[in-house]
PDB file of C-alpha atoms in Angstrom:
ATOM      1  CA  UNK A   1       6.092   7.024   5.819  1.00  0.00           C
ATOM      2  CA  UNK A   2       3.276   5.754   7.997  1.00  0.00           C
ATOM      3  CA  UNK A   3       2.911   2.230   8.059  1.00  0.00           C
ATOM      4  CA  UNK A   4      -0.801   1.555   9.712  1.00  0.00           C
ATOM      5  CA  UNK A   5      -3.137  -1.570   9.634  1.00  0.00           C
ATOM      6  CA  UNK A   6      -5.825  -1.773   7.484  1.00  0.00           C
ATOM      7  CA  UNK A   7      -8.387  -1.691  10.191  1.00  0.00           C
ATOM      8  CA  UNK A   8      -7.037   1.588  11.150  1.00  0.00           C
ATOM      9  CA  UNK A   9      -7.561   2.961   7.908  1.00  0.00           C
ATOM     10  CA  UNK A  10     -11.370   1.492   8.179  1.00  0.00           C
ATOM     11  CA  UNK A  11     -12.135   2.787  11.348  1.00  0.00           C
ATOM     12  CA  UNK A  12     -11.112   6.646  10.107  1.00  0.00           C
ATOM     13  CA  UNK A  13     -13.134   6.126   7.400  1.00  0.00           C
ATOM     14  CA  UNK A  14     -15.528   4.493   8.963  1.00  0.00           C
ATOM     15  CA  UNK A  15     -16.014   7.370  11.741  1.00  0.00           C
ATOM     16  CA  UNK A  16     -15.641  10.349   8.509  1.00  0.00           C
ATOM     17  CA  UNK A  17     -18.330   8.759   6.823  1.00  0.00           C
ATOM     18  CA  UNK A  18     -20.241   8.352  10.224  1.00  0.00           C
ATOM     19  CA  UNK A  19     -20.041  11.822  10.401  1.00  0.00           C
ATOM     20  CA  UNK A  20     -20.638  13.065   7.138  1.00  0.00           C
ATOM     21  CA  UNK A  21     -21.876  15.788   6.339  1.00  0.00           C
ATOM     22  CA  UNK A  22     -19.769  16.994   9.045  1.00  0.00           C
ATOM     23  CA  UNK A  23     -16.462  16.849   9.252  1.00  0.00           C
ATOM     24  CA  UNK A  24     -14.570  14.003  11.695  1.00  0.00           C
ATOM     25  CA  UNK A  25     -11.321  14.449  13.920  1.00  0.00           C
ATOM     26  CA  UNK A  26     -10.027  11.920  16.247  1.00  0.00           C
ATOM     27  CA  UNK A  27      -6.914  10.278  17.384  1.00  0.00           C
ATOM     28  CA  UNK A  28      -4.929   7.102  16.791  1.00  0.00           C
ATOM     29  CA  UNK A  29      -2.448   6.161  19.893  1.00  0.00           C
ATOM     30  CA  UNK A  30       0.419   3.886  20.396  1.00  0.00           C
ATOM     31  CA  UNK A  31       2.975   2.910  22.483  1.00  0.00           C
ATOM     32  CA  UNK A  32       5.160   5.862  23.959  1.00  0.00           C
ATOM     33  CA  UNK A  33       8.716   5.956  21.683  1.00  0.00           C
ATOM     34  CA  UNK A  34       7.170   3.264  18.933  1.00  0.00           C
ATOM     35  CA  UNK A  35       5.650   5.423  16.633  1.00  0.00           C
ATOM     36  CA  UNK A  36       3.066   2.345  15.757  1.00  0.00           C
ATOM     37  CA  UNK A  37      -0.498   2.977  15.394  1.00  0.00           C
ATOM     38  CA  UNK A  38      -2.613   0.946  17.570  1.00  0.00           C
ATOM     39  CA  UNK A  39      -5.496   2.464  19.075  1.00  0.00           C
ATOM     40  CA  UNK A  40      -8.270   4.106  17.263  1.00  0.00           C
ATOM     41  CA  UNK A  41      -9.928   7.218  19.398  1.00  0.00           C
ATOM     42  CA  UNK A  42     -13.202   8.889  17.653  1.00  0.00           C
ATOM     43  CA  UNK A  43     -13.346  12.252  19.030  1.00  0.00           C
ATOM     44  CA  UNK A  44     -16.407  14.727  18.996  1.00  0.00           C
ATOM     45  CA  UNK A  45     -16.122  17.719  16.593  1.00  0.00           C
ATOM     46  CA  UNK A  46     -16.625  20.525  18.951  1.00  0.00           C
ATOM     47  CA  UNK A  47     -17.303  22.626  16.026  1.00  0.00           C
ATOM     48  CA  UNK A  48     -20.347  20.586  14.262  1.00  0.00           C
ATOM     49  CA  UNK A  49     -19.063  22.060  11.103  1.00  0.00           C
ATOM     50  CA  UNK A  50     -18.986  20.932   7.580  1.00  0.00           C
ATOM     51  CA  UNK A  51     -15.839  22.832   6.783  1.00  0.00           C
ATOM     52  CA  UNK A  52     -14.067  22.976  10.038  1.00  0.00           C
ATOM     53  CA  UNK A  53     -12.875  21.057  12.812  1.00  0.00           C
ATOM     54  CA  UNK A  54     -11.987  21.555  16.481  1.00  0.00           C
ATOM     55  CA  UNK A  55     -11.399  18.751  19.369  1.00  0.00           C
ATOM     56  CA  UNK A  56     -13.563  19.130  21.959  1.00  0.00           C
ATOM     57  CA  UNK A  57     -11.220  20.442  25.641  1.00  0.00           C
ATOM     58  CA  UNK A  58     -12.970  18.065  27.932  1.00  0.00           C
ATOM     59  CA  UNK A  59     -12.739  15.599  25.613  1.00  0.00           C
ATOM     60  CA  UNK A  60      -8.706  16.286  24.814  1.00  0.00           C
ATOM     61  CA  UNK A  61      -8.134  16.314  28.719  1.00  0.00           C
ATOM     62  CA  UNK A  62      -9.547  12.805  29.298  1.00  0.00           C
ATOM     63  CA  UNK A  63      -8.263  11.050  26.418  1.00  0.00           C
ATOM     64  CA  UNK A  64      -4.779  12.666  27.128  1.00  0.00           C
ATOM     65  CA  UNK A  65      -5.270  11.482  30.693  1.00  0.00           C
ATOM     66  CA  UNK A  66      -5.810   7.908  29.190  1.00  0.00           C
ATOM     67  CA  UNK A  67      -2.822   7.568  27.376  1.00  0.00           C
ATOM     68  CA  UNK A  68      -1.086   9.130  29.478  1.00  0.00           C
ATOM     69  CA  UNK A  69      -2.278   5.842  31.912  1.00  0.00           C
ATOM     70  CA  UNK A  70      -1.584   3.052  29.551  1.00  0.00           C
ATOM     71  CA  UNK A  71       1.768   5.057  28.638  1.00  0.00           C
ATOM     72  CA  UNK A  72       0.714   5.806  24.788  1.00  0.00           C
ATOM     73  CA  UNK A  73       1.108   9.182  23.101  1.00  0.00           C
ATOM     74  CA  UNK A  74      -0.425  10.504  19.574  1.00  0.00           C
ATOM     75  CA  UNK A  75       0.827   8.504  16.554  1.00  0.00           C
ATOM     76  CA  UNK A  76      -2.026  10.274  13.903  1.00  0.00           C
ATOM     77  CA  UNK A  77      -4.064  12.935  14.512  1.00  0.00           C
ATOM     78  CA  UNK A  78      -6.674  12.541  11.370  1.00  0.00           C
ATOM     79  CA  UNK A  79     -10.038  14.378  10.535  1.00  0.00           C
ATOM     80  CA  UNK A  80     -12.322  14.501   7.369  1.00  0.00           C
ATOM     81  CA  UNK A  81     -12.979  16.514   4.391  1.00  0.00           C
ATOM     82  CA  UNK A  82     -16.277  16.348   3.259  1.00  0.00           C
ATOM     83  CA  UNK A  83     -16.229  18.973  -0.024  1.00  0.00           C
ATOM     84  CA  UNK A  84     -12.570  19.613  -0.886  1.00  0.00           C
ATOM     85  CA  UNK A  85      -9.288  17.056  -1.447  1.00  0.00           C
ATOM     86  CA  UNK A  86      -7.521  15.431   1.208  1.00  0.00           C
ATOM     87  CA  UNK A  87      -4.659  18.459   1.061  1.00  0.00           C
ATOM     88  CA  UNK A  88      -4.723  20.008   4.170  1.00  0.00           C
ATOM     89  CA  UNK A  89      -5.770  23.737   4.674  1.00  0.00           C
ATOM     90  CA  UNK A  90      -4.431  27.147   6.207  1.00  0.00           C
ATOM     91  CA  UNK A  91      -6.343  26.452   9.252  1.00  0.00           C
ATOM     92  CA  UNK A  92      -5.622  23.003   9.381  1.00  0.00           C
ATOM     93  CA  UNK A  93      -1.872  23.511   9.077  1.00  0.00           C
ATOM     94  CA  UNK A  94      -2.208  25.908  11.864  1.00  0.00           C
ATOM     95  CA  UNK A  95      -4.443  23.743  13.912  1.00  0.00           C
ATOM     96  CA  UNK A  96      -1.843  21.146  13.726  1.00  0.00           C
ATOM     97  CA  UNK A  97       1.180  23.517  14.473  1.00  0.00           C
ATOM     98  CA  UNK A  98      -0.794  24.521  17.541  1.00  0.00           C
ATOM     99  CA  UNK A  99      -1.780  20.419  19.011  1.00  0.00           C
ATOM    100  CA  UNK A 100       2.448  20.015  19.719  1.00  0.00           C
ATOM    101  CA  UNK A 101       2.492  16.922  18.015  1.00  0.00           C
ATOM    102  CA  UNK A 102       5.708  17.639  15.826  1.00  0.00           C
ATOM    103  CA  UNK A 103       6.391  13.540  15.928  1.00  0.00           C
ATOM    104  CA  UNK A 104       2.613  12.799  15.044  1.00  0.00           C
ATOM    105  CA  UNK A 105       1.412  11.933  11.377  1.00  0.00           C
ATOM    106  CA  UNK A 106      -1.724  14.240  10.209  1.00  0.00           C
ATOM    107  CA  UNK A 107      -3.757  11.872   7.815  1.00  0.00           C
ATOM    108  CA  UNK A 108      -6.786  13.266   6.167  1.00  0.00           C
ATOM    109  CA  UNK A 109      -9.804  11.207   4.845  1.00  0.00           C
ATOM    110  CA  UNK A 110     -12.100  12.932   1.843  1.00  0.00           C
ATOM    111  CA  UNK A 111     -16.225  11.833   2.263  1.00  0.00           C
ATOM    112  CA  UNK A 112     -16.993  14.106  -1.037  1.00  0.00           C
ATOM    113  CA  UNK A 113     -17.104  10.756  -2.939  1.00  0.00           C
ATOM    114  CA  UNK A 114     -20.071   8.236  -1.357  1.00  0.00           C
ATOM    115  CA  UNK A 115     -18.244   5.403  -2.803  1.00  0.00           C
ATOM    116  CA  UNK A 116     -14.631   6.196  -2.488  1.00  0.00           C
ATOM    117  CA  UNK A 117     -12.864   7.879   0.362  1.00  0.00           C
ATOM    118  CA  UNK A 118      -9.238   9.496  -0.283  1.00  0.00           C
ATOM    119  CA  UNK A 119      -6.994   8.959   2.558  1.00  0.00           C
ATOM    120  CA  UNK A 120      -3.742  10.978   2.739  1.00  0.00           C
ATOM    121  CA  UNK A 121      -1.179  11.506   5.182  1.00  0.00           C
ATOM    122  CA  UNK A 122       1.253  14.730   5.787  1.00  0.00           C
ATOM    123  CA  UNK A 123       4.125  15.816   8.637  1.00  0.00           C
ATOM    124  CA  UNK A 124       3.575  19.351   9.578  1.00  0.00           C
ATOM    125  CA  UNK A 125       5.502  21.412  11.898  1.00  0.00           C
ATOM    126  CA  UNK A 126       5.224  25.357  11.688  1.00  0.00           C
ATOM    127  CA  UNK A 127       2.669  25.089   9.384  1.00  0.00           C
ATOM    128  CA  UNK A 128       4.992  23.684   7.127  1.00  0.00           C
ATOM    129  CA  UNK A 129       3.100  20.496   5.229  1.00  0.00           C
ATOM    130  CA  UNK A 130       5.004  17.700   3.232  1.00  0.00           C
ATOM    131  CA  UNK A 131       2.688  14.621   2.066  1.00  0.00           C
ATOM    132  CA  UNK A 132       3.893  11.076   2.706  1.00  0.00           C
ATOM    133  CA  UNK A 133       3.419   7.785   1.555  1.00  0.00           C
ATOM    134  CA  UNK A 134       1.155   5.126   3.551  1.00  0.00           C
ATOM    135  CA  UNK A 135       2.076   1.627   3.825  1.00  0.00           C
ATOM    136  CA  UNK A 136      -1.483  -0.115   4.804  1.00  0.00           C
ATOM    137  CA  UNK A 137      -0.346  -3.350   6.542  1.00  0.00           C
ATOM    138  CA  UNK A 138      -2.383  -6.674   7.027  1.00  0.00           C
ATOM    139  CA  UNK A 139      -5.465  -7.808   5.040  1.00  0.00           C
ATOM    140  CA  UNK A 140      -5.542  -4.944   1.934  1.00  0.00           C
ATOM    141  CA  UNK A 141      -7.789  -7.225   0.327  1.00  0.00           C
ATOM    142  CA  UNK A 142     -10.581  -6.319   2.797  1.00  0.00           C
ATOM    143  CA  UNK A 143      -9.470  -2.081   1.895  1.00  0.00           C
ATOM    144  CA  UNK A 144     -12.263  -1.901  -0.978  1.00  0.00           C
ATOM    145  CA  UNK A 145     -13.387   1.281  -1.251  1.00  0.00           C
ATOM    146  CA  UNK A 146     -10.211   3.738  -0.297  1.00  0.00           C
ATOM    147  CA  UNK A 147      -7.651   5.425  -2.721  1.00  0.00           C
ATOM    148  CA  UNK A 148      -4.050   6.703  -1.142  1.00  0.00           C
ATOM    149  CA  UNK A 149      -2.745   8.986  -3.406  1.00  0.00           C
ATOM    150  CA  UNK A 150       0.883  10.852  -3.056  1.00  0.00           C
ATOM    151  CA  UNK A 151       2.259  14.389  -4.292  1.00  0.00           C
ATOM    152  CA  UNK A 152       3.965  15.010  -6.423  1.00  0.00           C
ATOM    153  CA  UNK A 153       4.601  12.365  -8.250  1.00  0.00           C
ATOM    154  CA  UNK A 154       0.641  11.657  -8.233  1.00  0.00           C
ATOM    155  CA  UNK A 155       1.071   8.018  -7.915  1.00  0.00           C
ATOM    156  CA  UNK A 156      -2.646   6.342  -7.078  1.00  0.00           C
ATOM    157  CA  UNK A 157      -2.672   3.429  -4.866  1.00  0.00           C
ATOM    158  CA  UNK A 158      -6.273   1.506  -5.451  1.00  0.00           C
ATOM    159  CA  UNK A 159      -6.524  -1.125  -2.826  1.00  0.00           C
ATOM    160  CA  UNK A 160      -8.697  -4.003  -4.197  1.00  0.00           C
TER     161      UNK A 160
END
């Protein structure tokens, strides 16, 4: 399960809708060996794509050198869809495999919907995907506009 604060959540969705109709990747770090979510990192999409996603190298290297500073590692590695469900794809699955993140949680964020955004969050390890729930911690009353939504028993969490 990831557990994650509600201004987390925002500031994914947030940065996918920033970047709509492109799609968004970025990071969210915590403290090495806690597994909490704490620091939101917008990355660039090197790829400028609408169906695609790639982190920029540069950009990788120096926020890697960052956490690596303020001893954090990756708790979520998230990016956007902006036509399709928050499921992730072939090439997403593979991306993943490839980042070396086997502890990390891969949350996706849907921007299809102007007024609703879908966020979702999956393990994957040799581009093997199982979904899991997300506990949104803090105010949920200020979560509006965002449905979680879990596979496969297709229960719909609406935050109002």
């Amino acid at each position: 399960m990831l557990r994650i604060a509600h201004e987390l959540v925002e500031a994914m969705v947030a940065h996918a809708r920033a970047d709509h109709p492109d799609e968004a990747c970025g990071l969210i770090a915590g403290p090495e060996g806690t597994g909490e979510p704490k620091r939101h990192i917008p990355m660039i999409n090197a790829a400028r794509s609408t169906t695609f996603y790639e982190f920029d190298a540069e950009e990788w290297k120096q926020v890697y050198d960052q956490m690596w500073d303020n001893d954090e590692e990756v708790v979520v590695a998230y990016h956007s869809h902006t036509h399709t469900e928050a499921y992730p794809s072939r090439s997403d699955a593979g991306i993943a495999s490839q980042l070396g993140l086997p502890g990390a949680h891969y949350v996706l964020v849907t921007t299809k919907d102007p007024d609703i955004a879908e966020v979702r969050s999956f393990r994957i390890a040799d581009e093997v995907v199982t979904e899991e729930p997300i506990e949104v911690t803090g105010a949920p009353e200020a979560v509006q506009s965002y449905k979680f939504a879990h596979t496969p028993d297709s229960t719909v969490y609406d935050c109002s």
